[in-house]
Short mmCIF file of C-alpha atoms in Angstrom, two decimals:
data_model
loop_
_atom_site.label_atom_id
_atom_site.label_comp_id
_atom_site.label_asym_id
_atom_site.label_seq_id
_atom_site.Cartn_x
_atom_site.Cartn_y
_atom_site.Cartn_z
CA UNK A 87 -15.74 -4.48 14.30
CA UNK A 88 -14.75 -1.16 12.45
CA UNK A 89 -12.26 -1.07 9.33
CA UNK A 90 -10.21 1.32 8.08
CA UNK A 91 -8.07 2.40 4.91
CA UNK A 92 -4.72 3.95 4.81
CA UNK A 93 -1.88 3.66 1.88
CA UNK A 94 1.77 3.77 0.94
CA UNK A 95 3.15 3.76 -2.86
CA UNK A 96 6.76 2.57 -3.45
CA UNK A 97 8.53 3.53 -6.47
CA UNK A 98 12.70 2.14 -6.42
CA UNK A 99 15.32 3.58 -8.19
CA UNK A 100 16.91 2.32 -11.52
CA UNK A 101 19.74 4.35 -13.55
CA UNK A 102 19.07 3.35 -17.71
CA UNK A 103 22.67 4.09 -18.40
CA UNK A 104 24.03 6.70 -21.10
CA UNK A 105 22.88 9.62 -23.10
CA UNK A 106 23.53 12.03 -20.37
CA UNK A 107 25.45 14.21 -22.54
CA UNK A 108 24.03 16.27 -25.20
CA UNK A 109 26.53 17.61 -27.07
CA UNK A 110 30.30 18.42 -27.08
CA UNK A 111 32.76 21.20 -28.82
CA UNK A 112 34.67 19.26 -30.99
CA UNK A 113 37.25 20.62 -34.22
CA UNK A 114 37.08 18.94 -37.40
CA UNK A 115 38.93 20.26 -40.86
CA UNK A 116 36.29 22.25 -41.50
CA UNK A 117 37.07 24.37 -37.83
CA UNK A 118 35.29 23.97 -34.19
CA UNK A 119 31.91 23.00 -33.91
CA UNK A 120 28.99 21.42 -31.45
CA UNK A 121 28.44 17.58 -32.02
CA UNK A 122 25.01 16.92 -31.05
CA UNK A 123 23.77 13.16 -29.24
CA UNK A 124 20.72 12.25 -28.17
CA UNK A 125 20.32 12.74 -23.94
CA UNK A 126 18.01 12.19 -21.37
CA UNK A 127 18.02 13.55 -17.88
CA UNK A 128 18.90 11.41 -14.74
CA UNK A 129 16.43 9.66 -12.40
CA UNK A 130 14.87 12.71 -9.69
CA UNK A 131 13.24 12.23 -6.98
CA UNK A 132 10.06 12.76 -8.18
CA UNK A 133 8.12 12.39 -5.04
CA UNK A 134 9.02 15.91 -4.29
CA UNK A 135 7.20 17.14 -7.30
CA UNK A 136 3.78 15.28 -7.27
CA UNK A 137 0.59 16.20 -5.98
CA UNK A 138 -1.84 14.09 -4.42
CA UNK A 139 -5.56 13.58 -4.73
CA UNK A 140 -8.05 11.32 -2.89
CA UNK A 141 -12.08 11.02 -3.22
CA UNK A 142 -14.43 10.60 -3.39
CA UNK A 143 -14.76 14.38 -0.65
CA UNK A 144 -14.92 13.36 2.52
CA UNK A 145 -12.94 10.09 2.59
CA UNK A 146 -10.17 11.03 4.80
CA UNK A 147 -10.58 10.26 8.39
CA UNK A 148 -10.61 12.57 11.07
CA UNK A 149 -13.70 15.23 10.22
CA UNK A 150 -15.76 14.91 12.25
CA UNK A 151 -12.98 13.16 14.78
CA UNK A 152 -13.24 9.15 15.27
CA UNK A 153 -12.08 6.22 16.45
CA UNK A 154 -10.89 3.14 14.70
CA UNK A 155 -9.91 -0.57 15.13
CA UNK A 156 -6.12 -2.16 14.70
CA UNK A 157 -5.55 -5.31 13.00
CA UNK A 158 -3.23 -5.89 16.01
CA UNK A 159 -6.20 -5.30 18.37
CA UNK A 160 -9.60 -5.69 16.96
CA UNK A 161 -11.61 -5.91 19.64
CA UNK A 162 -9.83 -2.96 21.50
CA UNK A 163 -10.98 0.25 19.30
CA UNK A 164 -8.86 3.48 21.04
CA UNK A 165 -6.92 4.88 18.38
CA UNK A 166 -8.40 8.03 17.24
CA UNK A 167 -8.13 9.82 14.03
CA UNK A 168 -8.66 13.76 14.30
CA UNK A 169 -8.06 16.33 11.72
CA UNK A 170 -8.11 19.42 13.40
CA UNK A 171 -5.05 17.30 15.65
CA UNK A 172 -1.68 17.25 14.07
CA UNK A 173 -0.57 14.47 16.13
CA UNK A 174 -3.94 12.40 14.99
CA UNK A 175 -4.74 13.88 11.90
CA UNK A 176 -3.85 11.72 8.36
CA UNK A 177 -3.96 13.82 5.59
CA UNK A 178 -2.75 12.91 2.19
CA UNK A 179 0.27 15.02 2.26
CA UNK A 180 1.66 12.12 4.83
CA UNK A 181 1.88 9.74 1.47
CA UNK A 182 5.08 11.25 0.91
CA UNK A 183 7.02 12.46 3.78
CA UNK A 184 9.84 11.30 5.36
CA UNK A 185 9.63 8.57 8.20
CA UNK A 186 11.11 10.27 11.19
CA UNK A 187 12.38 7.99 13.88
CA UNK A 188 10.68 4.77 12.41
CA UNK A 189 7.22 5.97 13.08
CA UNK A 190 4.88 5.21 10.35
CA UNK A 191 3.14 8.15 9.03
CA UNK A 192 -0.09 7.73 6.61
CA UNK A 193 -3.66 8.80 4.64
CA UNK A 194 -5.87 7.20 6.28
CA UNK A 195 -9.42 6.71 5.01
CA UNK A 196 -12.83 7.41 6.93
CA UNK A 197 -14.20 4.10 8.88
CA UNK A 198 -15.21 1.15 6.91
CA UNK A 199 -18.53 0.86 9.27
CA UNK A 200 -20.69 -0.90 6.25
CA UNK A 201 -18.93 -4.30 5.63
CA UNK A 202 -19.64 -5.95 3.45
CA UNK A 203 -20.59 -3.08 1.47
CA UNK A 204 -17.44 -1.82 -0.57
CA UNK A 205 -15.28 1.23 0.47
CA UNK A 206 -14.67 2.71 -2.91
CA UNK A 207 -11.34 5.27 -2.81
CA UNK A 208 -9.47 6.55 -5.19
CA UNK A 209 -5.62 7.70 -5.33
CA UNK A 210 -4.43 10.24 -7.93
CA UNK A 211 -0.95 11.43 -8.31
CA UNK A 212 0.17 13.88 -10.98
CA UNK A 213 3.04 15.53 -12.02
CA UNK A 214 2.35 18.24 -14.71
CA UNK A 215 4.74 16.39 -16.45
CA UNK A 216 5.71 13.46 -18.92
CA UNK A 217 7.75 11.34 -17.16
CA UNK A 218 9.38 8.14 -17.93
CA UNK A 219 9.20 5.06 -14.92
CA UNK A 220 12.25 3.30 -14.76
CA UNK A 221 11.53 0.97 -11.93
CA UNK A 222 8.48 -1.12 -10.51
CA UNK A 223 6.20 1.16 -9.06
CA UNK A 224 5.12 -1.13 -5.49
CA UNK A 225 2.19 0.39 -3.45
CA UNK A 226 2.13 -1.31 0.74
CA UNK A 227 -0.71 -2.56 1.95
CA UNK A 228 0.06 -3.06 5.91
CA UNK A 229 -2.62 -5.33 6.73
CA UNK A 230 -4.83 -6.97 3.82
CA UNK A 231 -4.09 -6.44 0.14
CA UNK A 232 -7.51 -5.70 -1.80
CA UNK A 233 -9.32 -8.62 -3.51
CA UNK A 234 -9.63 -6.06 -6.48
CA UNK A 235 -8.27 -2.83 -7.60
CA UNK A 236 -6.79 -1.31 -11.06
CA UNK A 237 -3.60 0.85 -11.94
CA UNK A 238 -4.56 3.26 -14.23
CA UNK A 239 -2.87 6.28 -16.47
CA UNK A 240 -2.52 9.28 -18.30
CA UNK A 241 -0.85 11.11 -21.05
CA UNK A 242 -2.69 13.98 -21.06
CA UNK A 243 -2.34 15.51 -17.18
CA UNK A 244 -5.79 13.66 -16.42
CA UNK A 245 -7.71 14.69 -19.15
CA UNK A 246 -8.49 11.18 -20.28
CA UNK A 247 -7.29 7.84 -18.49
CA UNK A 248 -5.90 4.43 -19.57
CA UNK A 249 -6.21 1.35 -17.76
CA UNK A 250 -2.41 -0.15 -16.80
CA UNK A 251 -3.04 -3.06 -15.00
CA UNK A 252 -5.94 -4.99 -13.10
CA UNK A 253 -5.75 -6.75 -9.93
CA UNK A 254 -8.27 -9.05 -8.47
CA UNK A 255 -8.08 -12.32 -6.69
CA UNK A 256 -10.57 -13.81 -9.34
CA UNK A 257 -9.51 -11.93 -12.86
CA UNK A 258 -12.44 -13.82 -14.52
CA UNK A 259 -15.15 -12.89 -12.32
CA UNK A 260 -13.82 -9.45 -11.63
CA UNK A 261 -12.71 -8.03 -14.69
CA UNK A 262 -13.49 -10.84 -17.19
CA UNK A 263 -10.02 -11.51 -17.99
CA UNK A 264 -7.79 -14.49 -17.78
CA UNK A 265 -5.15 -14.09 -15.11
CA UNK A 266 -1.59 -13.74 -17.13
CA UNK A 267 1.89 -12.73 -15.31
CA UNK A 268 4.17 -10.50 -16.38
CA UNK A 269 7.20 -12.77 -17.09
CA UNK A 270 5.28 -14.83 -19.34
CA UNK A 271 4.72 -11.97 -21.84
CA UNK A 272 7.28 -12.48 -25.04
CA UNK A 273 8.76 -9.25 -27.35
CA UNK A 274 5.62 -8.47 -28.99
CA UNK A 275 3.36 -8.26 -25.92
CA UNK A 276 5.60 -6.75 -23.46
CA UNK A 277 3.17 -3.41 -23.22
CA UNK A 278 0.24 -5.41 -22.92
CA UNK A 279 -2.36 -4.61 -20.26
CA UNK A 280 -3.34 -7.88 -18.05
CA UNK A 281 -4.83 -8.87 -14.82
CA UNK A 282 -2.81 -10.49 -12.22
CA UNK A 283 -4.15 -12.40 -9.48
CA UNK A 284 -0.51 -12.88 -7.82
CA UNK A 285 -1.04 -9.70 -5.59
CA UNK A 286 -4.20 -9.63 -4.35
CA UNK A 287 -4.64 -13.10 -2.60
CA UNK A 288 -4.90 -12.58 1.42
CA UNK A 289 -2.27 -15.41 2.52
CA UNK A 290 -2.41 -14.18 6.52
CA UNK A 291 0.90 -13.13 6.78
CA UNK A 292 1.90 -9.08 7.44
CA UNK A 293 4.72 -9.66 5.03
CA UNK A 294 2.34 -10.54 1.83
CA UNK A 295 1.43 -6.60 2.07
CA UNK A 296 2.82 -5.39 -1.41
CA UNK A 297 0.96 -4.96 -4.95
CA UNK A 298 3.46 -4.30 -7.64
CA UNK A 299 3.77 -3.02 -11.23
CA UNK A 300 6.20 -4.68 -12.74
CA UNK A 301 8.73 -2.67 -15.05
CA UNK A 302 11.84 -3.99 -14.84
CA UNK A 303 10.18 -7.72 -15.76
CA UNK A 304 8.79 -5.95 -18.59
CA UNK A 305 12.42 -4.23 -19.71
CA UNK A 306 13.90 -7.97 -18.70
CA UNK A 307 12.15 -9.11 -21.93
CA UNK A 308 14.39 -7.24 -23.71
CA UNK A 309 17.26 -6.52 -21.70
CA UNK A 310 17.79 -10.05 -19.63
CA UNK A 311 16.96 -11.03 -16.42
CA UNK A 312 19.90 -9.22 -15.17
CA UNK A 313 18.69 -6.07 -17.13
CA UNK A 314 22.50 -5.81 -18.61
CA UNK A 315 21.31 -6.12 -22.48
CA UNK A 316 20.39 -2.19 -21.80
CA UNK A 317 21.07 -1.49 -26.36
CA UNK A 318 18.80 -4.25 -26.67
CA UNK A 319 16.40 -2.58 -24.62
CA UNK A 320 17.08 0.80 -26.25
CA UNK A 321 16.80 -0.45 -29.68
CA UNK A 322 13.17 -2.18 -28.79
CA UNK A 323 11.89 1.59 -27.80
CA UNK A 324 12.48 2.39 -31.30
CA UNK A 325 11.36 0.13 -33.04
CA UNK A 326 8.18 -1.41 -30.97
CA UNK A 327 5.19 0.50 -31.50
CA UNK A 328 3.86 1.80 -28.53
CA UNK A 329 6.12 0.37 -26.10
CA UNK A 330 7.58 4.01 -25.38
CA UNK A 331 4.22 5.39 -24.58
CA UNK A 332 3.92 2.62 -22.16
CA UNK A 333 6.31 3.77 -19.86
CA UNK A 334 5.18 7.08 -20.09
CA UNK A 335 2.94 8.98 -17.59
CA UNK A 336 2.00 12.41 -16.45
CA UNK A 337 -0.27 10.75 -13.57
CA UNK A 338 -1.35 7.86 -12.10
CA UNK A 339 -4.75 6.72 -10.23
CA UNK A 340 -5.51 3.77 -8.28
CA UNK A 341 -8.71 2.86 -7.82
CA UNK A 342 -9.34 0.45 -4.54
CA UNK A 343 -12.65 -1.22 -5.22
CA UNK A 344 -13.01 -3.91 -2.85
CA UNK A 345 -10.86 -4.66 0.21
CA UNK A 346 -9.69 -7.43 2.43
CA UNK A 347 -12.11 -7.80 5.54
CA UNK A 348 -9.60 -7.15 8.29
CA UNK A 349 -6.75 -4.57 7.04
CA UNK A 350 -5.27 -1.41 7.74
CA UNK A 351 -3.46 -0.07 4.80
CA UNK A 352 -0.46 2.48 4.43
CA UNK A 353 0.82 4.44 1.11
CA UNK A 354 4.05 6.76 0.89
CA UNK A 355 6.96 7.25 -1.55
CA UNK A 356 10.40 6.32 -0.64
CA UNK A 357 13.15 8.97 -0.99
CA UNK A 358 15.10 7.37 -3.96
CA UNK A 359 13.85 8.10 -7.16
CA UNK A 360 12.72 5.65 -9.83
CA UNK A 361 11.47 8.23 -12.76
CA UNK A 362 12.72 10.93 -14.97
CA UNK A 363 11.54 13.79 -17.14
CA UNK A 364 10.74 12.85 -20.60
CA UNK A 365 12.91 15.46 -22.57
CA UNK A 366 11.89 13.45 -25.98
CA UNK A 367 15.86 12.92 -25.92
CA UNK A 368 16.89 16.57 -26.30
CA UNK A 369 17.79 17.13 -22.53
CA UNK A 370 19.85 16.06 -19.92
CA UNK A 371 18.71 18.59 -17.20
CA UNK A 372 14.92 18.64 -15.36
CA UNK A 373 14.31 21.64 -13.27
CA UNK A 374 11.35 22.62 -11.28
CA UNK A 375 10.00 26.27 -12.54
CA UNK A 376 6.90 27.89 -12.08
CA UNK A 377 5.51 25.51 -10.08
CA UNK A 378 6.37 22.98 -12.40
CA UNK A 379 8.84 20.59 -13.68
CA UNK A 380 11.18 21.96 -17.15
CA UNK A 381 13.15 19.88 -19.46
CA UNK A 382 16.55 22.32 -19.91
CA UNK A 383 16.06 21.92 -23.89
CA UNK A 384 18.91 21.50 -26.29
CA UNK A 385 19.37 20.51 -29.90
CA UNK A 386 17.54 24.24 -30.78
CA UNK A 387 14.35 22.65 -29.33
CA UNK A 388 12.32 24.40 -26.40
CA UNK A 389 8.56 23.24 -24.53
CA UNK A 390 8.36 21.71 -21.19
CA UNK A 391 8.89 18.05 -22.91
CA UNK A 392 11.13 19.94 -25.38
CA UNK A 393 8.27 19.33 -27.96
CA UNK A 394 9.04 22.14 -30.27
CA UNK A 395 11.38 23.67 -32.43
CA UNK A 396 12.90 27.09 -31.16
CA UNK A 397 12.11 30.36 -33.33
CA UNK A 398 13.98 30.62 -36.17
CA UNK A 399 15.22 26.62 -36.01
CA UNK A 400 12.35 25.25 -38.01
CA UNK A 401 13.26 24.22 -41.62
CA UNK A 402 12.38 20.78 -40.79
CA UNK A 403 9.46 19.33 -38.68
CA UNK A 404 10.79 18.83 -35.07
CA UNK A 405 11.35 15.43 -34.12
CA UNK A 406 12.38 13.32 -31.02
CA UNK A 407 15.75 12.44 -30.34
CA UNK A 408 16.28 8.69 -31.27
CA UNK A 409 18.12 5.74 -29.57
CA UNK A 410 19.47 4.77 -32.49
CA UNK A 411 22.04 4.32 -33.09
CA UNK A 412 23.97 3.07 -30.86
CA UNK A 413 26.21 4.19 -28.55
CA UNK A 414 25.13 7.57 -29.25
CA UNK A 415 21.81 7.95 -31.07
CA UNK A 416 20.75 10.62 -33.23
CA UNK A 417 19.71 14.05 -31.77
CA UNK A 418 17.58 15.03 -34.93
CA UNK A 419 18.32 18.60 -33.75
CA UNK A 420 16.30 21.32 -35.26
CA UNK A 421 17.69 23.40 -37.89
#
């Protein structure tokens, strides 16, 4: 028997609501003037703007050309990955293209010929960017979630990493951690890095395919279960140390250490969006210059993240925007 590796991540789409405007022309007694809110872009579809690594070199199928075993048909080995074939050929560029037709296109790992040795792979996605996730990021395994892996980030474009979450079907044994869920966290734990065992259990059953990072139960701490408490949620950025950090990435790696025996795995991005540019509440507007995403800065601030005062606007230390408070929050516009 022969075993194989192939991936999907999805990422689904969730509007926060508000601060989309940045400022508006308004006349008081003392004549016409800009009033000045805090603002944040809208959601993007920010599968169009990431790159994608894999290693270790040499992991992805098809150099030199082989062939590979189904979970369908195990004992019936004819499909053939080939690299040099478009038709055969899974590079990681099919992660994130569109599904034409139904037909499932996907990386696809070398052959897992040493079982029960591990296949070790590794997923990186990066945006050259700060970005803020506003939805659960879910990554598909077709066949055979693995008994262990870990969801980790960075703030610094990959310069140094951060562990997000742990999965393993033991938590103790792999990662000596007790197993905690999400919804069980309370207000001051909800950025709290854990191990969960709830997605990594192989239950036989093609539809238990899915390992999930779980935002929105995270934001449900502070905004409900129906997420409708939003200036609840708003106000807990502020004030909670850390917690907007959390949410904050310029890439993300997943490391698959060991997998299920029998599984052929798929990753890809939908086409809704479920991030947005991190602005630092000066912007409303993200635009991809350069080669790289561009917060379109306001409040006399300027920077990719709009990180900086502008020339000539810098009486005061530059600060981010603020939530607070509400309905409107406070722009803290340079001077």
């Amino acid at each position: 028997m022969l075993y194989l590796l192939a991936l999907l991540l999805h990422r689904l789409p969730l509007a926060m609501g508000q601060y989309d405007i940045c400022k508006s022309w308004v006349t008081t007694d003392d004549g016409p003037s800009w009033e000045f809110y805090a603002c944040q872009p809208k959601a993007m579809r920010m599968k169009d703007y990431v790159t994608v690594r894999v290693d270790p070199a040499g992991i992805t199928c098809g150099d030199p050309p082989e062939r590979f075993c189904t979970h369908e048909n195990p004992y019936l080995c004819s499909d053939e990955c080939d690299a040099s074939n478009p038709d055969l050929a899974h590079p990681p560029k099919l992660m994130f293209d569109s599904e034409d037709e139904g037909l499932a296109t996907y990386w696809q790992s070398v052959t897992w010929r040493r079982y029960p040795e591990p296949l070790l792979a590794n997923i990186t996605l990066s945006w050259n960017k700060s970005i803020e996730l506003t939805d659960d990021i879910v990554i598909t395994f077709e066949y055979g979630r693995p008994t262990i892996m870990m969801l980790e980030k960075s703030l610094d474009n990959g310069r140094t990493w951060h562990p997000y979450q742990y999965y393993a079907d033991d938590c103790m044994e792999a990662f000596s951690m007790p197993a905690r869920r999400v919804r069980d966290l309370s207000t001051t734990s909800a950025n709290r890095v854990l191990c969960t065992e709830e997605y990594s259990r192989w239950v036989g059953s093609k539809k238990e395919k899915t390992v999930r990072f779980e935002v929105r139960d995270r934001f449900a701490i502070f905004a409900g279960p129906d997420l409708k408490n939003m200036d609840n949620l708003y106000t807990r950025l502020e004030s909670a140390k850390g917690l907007k950090d959390f949410f904050t990435v310029t890439d993300l790696r997943m490391r698959l250490t060991h997998l299920y025996r029998f599984q052929t795995q798929y990753l890809t991005l939908p086409l809704p969006s479920s991030s947005r540019c991190k602005c630092n509440l000066h912007a409303n507007l993200c635009t991809f210059k350069e080669g790289s995403l561009q917060c379109e800065c306001e409040h006399n601030t300027t920077g990719q993240d709009c990180g900086k005062c502008k020339k000539n606007f810098r009486s005061r230390s530059w600060r981010a925007g603020s939530y607070l408070p509400l309905p409107n929050g406070s722009p803290n516009a340079c001077k």
